[in-house]
XYZ file of C-alpha atoms in Angstrom:
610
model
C 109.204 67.122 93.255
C 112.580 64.627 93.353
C 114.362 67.931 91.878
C 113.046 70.045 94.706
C 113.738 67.492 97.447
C 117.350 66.853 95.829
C 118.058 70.860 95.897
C 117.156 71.074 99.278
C 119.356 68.901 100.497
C 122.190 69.804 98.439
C 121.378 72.955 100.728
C 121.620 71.647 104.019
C 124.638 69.513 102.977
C 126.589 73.225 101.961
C 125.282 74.432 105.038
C 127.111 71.834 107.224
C 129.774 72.869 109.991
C 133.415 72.401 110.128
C 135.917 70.639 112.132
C 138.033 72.371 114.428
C 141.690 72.316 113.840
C 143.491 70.029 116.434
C 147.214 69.711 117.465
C 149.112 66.533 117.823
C 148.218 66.233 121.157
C 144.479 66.457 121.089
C 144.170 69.912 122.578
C 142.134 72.127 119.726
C 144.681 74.710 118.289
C 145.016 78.032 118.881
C 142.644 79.795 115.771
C 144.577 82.189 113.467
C 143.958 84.965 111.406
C 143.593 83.013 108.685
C 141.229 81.072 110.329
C 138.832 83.542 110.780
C 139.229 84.596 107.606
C 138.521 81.176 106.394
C 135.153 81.054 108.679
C 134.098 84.350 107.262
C 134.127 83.321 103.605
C 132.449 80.136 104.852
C 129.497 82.007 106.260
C 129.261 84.398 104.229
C 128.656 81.839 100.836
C 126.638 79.677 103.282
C 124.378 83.222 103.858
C 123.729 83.541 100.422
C 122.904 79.737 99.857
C 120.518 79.898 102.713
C 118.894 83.310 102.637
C 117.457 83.086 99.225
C 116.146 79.216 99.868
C 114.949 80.578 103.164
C 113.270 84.207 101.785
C 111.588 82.150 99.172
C 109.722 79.689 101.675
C 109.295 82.866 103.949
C 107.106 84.203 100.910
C 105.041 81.441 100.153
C 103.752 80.986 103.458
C 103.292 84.440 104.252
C 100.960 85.190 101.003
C 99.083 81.976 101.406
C 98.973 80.417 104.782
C 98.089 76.910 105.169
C 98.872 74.123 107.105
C 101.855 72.972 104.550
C 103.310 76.555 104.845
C 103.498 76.746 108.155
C 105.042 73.845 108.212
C 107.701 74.424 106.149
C 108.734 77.932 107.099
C 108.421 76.344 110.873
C 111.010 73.536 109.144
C 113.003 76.576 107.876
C 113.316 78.801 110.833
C 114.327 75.870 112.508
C 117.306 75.078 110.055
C 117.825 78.853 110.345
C 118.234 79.331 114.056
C 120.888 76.158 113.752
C 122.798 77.633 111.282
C 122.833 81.051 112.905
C 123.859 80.254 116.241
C 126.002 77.335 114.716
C 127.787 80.728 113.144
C 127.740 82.828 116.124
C 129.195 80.094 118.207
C 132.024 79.444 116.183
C 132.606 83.084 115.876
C 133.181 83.117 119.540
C 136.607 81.172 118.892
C 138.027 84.828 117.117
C 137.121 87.003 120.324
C 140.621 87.209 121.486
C 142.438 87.709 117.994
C 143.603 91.170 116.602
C 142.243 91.431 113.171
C 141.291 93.899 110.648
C 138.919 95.913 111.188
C 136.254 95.002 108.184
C 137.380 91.352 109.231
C 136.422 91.906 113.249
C 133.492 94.103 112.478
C 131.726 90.963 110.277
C 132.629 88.554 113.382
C 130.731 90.846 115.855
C 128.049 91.007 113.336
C 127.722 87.234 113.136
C 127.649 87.068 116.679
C 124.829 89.330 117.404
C 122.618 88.751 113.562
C 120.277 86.555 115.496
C 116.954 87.571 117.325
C 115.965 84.761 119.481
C 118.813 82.467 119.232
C 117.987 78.757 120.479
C 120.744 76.667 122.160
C 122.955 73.876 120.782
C 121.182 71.055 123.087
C 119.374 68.710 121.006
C 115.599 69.665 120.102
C 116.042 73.202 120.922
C 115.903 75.047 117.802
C 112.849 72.868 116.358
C 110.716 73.928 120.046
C 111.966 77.623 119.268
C 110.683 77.470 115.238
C 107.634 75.925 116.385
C 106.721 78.017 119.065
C 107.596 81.071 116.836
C 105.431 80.209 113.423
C 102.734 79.199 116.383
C 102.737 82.658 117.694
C 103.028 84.441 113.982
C 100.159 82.535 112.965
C 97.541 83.039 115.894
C 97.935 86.501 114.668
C 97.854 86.188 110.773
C 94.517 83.863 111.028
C 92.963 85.908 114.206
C 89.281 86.583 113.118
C 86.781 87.961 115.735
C 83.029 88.109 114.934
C 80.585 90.759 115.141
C 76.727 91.458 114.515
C 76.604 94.456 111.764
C 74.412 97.186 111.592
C 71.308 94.947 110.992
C 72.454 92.239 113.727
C 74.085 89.979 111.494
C 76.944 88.283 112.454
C 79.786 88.766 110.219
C 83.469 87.306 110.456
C 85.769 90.511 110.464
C 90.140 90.215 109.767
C 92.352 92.177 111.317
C 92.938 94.471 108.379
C 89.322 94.868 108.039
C 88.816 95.869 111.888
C 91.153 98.686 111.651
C 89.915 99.911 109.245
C 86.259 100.472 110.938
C 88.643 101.699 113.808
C 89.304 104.939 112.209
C 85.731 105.078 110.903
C 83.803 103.762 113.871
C 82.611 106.617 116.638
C 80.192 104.640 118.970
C 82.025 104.139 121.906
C 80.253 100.972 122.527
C 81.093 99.311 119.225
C 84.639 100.437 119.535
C 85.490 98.959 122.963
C 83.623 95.113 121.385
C 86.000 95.983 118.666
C 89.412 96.190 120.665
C 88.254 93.780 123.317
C 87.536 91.277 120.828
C 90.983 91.445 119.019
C 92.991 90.600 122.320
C 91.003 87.661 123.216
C 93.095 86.384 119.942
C 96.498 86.780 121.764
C 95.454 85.189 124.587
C 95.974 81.827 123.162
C 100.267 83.260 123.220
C 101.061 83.427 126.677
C 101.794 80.154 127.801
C 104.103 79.790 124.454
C 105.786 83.266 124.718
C 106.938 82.531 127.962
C 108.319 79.050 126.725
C 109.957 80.780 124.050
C 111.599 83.772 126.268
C 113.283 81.094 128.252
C 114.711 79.064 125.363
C 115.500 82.329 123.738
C 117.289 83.877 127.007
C 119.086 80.292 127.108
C 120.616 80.711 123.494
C 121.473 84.402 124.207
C 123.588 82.741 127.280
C 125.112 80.331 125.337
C 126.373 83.569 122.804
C 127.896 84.962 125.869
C 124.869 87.870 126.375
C 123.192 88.110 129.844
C 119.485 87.545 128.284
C 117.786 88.392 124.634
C 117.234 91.772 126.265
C 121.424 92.777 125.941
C 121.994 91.159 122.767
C 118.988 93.130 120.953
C 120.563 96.215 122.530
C 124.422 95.108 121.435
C 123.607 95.148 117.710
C 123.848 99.404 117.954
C 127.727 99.509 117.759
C 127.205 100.759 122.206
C 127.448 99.272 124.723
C 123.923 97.761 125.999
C 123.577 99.797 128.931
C 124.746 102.539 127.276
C 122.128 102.092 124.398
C 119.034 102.029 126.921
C 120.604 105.476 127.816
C 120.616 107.039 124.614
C 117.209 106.273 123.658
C 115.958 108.107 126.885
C 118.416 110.801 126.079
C 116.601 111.344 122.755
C 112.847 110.347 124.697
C 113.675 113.569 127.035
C 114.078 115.666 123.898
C 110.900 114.995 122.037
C 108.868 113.991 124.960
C 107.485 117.477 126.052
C 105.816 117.830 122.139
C 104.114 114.619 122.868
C 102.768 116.217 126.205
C 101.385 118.984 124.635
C 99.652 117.295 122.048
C 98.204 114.420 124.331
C 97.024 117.434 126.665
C 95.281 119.086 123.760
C 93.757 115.975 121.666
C 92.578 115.090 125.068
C 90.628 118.059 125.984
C 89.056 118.241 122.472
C 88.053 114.407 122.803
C 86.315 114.971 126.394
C 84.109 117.780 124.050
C 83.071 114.735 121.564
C 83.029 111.961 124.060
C 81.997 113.334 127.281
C 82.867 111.465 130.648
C 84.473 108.498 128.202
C 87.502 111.063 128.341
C 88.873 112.583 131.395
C 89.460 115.528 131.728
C 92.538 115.243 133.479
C 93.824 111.411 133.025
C 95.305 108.975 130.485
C 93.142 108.562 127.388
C 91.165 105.357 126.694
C 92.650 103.335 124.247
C 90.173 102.229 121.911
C 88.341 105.719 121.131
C 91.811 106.985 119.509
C 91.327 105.669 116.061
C 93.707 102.913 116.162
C 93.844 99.079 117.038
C 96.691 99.874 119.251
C 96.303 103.757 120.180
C 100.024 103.848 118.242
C 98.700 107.036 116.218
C 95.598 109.132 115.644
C 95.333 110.497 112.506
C 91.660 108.844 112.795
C 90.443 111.501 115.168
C 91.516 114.498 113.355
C 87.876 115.275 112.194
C 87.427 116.029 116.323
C 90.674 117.971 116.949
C 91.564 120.002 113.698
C 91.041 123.713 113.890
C 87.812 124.227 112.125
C 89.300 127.814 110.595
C 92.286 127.604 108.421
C 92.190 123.832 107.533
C 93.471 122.108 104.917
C 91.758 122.572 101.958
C 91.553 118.632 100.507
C 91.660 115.408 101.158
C 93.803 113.042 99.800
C 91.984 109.830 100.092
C 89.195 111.543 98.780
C 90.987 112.695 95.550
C 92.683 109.339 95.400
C 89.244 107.467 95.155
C 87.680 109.816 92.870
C 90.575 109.345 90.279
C 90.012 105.475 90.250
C 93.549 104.977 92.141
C 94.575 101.583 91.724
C 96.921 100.303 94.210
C 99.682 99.358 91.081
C 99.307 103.400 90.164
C 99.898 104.191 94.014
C 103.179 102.286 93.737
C 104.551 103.411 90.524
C 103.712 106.676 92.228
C 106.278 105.877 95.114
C 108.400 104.331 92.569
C 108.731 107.821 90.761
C 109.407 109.928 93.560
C 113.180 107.602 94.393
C 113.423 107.651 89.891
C 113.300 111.795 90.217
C 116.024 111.334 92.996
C 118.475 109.936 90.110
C 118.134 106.192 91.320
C 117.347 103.453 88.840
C 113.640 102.412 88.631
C 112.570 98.664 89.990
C 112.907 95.928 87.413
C 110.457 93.955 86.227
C 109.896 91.450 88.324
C 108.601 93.625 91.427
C 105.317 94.088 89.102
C 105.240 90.256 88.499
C 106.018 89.155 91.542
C 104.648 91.487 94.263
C 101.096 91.635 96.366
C 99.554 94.577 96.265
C 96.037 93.677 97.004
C 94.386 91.000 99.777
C 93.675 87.600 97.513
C 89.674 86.408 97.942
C 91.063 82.899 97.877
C 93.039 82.191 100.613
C 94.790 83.819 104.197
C 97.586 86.150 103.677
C 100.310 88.146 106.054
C 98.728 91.720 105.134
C 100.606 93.788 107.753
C 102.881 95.792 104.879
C 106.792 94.566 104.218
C 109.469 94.823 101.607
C 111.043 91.743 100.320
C 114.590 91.014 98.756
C 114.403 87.987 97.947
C 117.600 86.453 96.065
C 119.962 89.351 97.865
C 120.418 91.021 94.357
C 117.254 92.086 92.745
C 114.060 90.058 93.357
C 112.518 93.148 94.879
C 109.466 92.730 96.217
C 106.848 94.855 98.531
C 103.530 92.875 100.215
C 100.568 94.613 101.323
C 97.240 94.926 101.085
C 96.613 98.177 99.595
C 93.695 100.327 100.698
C 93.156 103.889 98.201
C 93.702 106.202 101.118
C 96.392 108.378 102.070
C 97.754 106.339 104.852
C 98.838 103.218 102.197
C 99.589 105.992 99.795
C 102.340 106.923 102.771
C 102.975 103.441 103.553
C 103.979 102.407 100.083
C 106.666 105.130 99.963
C 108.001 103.575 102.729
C 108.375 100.199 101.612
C 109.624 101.188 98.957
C 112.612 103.116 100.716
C 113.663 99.441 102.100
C 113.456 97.725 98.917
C 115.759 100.540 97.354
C 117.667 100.205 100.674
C 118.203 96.631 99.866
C 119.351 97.077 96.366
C 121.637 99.647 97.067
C 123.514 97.512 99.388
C 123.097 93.989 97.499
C 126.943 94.566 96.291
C 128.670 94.269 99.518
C 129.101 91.829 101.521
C 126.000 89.608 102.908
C 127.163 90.208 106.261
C 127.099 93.733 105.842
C 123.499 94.223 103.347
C 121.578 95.763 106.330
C 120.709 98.928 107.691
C 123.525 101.046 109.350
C 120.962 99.988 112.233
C 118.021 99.065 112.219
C 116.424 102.542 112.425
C 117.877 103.010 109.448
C 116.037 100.505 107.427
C 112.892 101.966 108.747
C 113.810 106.024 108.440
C 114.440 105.964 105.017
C 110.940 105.675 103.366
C 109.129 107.795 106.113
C 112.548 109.940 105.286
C 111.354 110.032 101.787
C 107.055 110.334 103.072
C 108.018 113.797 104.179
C 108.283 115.038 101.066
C 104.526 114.661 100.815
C 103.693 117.734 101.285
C 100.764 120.202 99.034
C 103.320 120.861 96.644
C 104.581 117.943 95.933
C 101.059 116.416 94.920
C 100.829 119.827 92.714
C 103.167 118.074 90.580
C 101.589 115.197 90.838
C 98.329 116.617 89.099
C 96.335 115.081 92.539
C 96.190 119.174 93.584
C 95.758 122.590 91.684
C 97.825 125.131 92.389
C 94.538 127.288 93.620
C 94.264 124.082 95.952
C 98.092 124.707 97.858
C 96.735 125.532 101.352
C 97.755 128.653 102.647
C 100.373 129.476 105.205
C 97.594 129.890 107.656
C 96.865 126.603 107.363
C 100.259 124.976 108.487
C 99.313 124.422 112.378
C 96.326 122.003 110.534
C 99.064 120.364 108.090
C 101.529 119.972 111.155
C 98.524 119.035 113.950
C 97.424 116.487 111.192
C 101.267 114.913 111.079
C 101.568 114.951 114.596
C 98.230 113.007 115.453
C 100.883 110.107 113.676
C 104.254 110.727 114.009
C 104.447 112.511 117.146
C 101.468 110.346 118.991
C 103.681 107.698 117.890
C 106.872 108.219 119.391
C 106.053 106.435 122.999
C 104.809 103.497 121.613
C 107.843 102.734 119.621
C 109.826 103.525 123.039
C 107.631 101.441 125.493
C 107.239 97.569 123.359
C 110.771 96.863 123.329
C 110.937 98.530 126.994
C 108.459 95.887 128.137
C 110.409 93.361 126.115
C 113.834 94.072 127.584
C 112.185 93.508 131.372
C 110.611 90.434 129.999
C 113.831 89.065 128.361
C 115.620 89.941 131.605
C 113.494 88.618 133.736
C 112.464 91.615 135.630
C 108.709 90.544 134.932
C 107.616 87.261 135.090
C 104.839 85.641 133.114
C 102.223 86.510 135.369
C 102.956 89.826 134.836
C 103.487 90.719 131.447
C 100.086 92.252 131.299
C 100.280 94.085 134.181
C 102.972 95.080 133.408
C 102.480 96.116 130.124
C 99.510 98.792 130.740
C 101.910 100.249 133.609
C 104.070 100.795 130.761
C 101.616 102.399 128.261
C 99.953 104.814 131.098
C 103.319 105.958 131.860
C 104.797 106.694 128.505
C 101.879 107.006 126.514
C 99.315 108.442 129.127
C 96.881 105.491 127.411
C 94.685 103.253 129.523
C 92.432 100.100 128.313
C 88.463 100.696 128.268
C 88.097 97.813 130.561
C 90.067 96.257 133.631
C 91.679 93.642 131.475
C 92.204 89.723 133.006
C 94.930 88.977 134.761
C 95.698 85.771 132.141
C 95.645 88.474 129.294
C 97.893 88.844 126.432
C 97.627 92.550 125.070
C 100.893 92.978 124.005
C 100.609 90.002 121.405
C 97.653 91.477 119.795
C 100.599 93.536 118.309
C 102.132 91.783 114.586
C 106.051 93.038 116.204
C 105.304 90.855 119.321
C 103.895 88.138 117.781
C 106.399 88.202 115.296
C 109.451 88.989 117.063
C 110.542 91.998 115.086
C 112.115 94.387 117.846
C 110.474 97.682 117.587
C 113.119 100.144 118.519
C 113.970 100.677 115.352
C 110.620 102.671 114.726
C 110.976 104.788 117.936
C 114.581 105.655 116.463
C 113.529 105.880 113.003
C 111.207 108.594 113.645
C 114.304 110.414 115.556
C 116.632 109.859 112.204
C 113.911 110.747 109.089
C 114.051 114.188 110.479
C 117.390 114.383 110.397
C 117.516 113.096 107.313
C 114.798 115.245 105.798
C 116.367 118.703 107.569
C 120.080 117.494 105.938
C 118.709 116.988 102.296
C 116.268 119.880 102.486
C 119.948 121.894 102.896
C 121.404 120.160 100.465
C 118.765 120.746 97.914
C 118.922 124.797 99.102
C 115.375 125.203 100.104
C 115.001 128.284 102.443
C 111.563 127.911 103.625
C 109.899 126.018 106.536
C 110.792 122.745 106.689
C 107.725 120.887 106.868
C 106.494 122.428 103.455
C 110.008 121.349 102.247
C 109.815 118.137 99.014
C 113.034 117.072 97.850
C 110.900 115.369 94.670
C 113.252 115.821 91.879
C 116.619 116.893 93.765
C 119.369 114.886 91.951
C 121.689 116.888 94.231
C 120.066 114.989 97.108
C 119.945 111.419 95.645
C 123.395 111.141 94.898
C 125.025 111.176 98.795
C 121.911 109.893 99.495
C 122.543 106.826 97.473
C 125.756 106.873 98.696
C 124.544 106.468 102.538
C 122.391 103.695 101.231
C 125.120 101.318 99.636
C 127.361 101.705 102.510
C 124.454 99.210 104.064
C 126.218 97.858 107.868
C 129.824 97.722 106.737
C 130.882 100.191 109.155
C 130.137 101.317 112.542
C 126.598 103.577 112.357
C 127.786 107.149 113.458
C 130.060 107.046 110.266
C 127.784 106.346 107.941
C 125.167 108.648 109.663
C 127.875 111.404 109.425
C 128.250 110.404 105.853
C 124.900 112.210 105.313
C 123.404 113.965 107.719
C 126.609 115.767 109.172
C 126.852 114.621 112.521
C 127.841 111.145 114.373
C 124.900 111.528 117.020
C 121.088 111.289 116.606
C 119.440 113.871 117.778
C 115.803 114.601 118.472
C 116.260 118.364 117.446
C 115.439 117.698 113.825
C 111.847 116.831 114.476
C 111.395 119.510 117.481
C 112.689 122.132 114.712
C 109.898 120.307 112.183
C 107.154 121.220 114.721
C 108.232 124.050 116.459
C 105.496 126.174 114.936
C 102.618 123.640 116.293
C 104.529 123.615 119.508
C 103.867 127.417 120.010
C 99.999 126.504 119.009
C 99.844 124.186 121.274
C 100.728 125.893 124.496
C 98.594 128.711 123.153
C 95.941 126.278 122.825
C 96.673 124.435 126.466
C 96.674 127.455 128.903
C 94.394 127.273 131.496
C 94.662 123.045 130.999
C 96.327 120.658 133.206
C 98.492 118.962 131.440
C 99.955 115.298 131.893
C 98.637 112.693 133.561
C 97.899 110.770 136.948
């Protein structure tokens, strides 16, 4: 214990500021060049003092919660938010200079690294850590109780819930289900409104309007201009997602009667999701009953005895046949694969770096289906991400943005397809559905990635009118379902009360993580997957396209990946994909043939939504 209390503050003593330079007459001095190179190398050893001190408690509390864990990650985030806006503050003193590039680009970076930044006044940053590991942990312990199917109650978790979600079909049950798990987030308001105001404060203090502009600054644009581009690329994807809403709702209404209109927004908790976010989980109502696919993957997956180790060092193997170096060790030490029995763990799936070198690590809480069979490929693509990148600088070991981070395992997830789990041994070759059955392989896809796409546009849209104060706190709800019916044509099963919470019964509000990286990340694995699919000289259609196995791909690949954030994100996009501008015509070309099926399928319909 005396070793681990010494060590710790060893840390904070290294993490300490500086003095500013003076003249002779008391006025500070002008800063330098050199200065800023000085403050760089400062920062940048303080980073890797810190992050690896701080990623470590980070771990502990979020595979065993307890009261001593929360307390010291809320002890940590608080020592974290004072040394990153200590940083970006000081990096404000270089804003005039002419510098080098690399040097100006890792001052900018400093300056924006934060999420919710607290300011300098006293007691600030310890309010802002509490009110955060608060919020993260209403969520992470949320338990709602229901009577089973012989009117017992039982005590359900989050994890467990969705997964009777995508299982459940009585209407009834269903709506207790989802109105259940936001009486949990209730409990945030109060606190999340606290915490936007300190937040916005900070922002103000970093010279950003609100939390809202310096979210959007971190994507090398201007914010304004930023907010455009993502409804530039919204407008080119958006009429797919009209089409398939228009058609998953009319074969719903068939199933569910009056419980779907005919003609309106879908109900929210009959799509086979906690949050309506994607609905694979209905496909057994809206797949073509002729030409079908042929198996099912969670099905073969439980009848081989899967474990959830041999579902990893299946994802491992797919990035090992690209030519990159297989995970050491300590990943299969060190990582959680499975939900303990013996205590309350952060399920919702991440990837973990945890010394900035090569402590990788993924946490989840594996189920044998072909969702987490998905799912693991794309942690996996940010833990090879973050090795990649673990020899540059620690300013610079991120994504190119942070749709990057995200794009590169569902990037990889594509390659999924019948052929690739041929040579896997999960299929026969007598299995490999036929090209009749492509509209099913492409609907099923779509019921995720393309159902998806407005939700990852509308959180941080809600989010940026919160953080700028364009909604107040009595109407973040309201707000929010005005948000979902517009984008997402989704509505809740019940009025909900006016002192709700629904967007916190989301982990990424809760937690903080901005979510546009998802909505962009969905826009950039296509591009991705249409540029290697090239490279590796496959001449078919693209969604029965596997890059399993394609050295020729892995090598600029792996490229792209070490070049992490040390230059502006159209270069390093260009670096692989060809062009400096994402661009929704990747995925439209992906599902072009469904697209045809669908208006086929939708004549005679109205389409849209009140």
């Amino acid at each position: 214990m005396k070793a681990a209390l010494i060590s710790i503050l060893a840390l904070a003593l290294a993490c300490g500021g500086t003095t500013t330079p003076v003249q002779s007459g008391g006025e500070e001095a002008p800063p330098t060049a050199s200065d800023a190179e000085a403050f760089v190398a400062r920062v940048e050893q303080e980073m890797l003092d810190f992050n690896e001190f701080a990623s470590r408690t980070a771990w502990v509390r979020a595979t065993n919660i307890t009261y001593d864990t929360n307390w010291l990650v809320e002890r940590m985030s608080a020592e974290s938010t004072r040394l990153s806006v200590a940083w970006a503050n000081e990096a404000k003193r270089f804003n005039d200079l002419e510098l080098p590039a690399e040097l100006r680009r890792k001052i900018e970076l400093i300056k924006r690294s934060i999420t919710m930044p607290a300011p300098t006044r006293d007691g600030a940053a310890d309010e802002l850590a509490s009110i955060t590991t608060e919020l993260a942990s209403i969520y992470s312990t949320g338990r709602i109780t229901m009577n089973d199917a012989e009117g017992n109650p039982e005590e359900l978790t989050l994890d467990e819930l969705e997964v009777r979600m995508g299982t459940e079909r009585d209407p009834a049950r269903l709506q207790e289900m989802w109105v259940k798990w936001r009486e949990v987030s209730t409990a945030m308001r109060q606190s999340y409104a606290r915490m936007v105001d300190i937040a916005n404060e900070g922002a103000s203090e970093l010279g950003f309007a609100n939390v809202r502009d310096l979210w959007l600054s971190k994507y090398d644009m201007e914010p304004d201009a930023m907010a455009e581009e993502v409804d530039r690329l919204w407008s080119q994807v958006a009429p797919l997602y009209e089409q398939l809403h228009c058609y998953v709702r009319a074969e719903l209404h068939d199933h569910y009667g009056d419980a779907i209109s005919e003609s309106g927004p879908l109900r929210a908790d009959l799509m086979g999701n906690m949050w309506a976010q994607t609905w694979g989980n209905t496909s057994g109502f809206v797949l073509p009953e002729e030409g079908g696919v042929s198996y099912d993957l969670t099905e073969i997956l439980v009848e081989r005895n899967t474990t959830p180790e041999q579902m990893v060092r299946t994802g491992e193997a797919f990035f090992t046949s690209l030519g990159l170096p297989a995970l050491p060790d300590t990943f299969w030490e060190r990582s959680q694969f499975t939900r303990p029995r013996d205590r309350d763990v952060v399920c919702h799936a991440s990837a973990w770096d945890l010394d900035d070198v090569d402590d990788l690590r993924i946490k989840m809480c594996i189920r044998i289906n072909s969702e987490d069979f998905q799912t693991v490929h794309h942690e996996l693509g940010h833990n090879y991400y973050q090795r990649a990148y673990a020899g540059i600088s620690p300013i610079f070991r991120t994504g190119a943005h942070d749709g990057f981070h995200e794009a590169i395992g569902d990037f990889i997830a594509l390659s999924v397809t019948p052929e690739y789990l041929v040579q896997l041994d999960l299929l026969e070759e007598e299995q490999l559905p036929p090209a009749s059955a492509d509209v099913s392989l492409l609907l099923q896809q779509a019921l995720d990635k393309i159902a998806f796409l407005p939700f990852g546009l509308l959180i941080d849209k809600w989010r940026w009118e919160v953080f700028s104060g364009a909604v107040e706190p009595t109407g973040y709800n309201r707000r929010w379902w005005e948000l979902r019916r517009q984008y997402q044509g989704i509505v809740p099963p019940v009025e909900r009360p006016a002192d709700a919470f629904d967007p916190g019964a989301k982990y990424h509000v809760a937690n903080n993580v901005p979510y546009l990286r998802y909505f962009l990340s969905f826009i950039l694995q296509f591009q991705f997957h249409q540029r290697a699919c090239e490279i590796a000289g496959w001449d078919g259609p693209l969604h029965r396209c596997s890059i399993y196995g394609s050295q020729s791909v892995g090598e600029p690949f792996g490229r792209m990946l070490a070049l992490g954030a040390s230059q502006p994100w159209p270069e390093t996009l260009e670096a692989f994909a060809g062009t400096r501008q994402m661009d929704g015509s990747s995925l439209v070309a992906y599902f072009a043939p469904l697209m045809e099926w669908l208006r086929t399928q939708n004549e005679g319909r109205t389409c849209g939504w009140q």
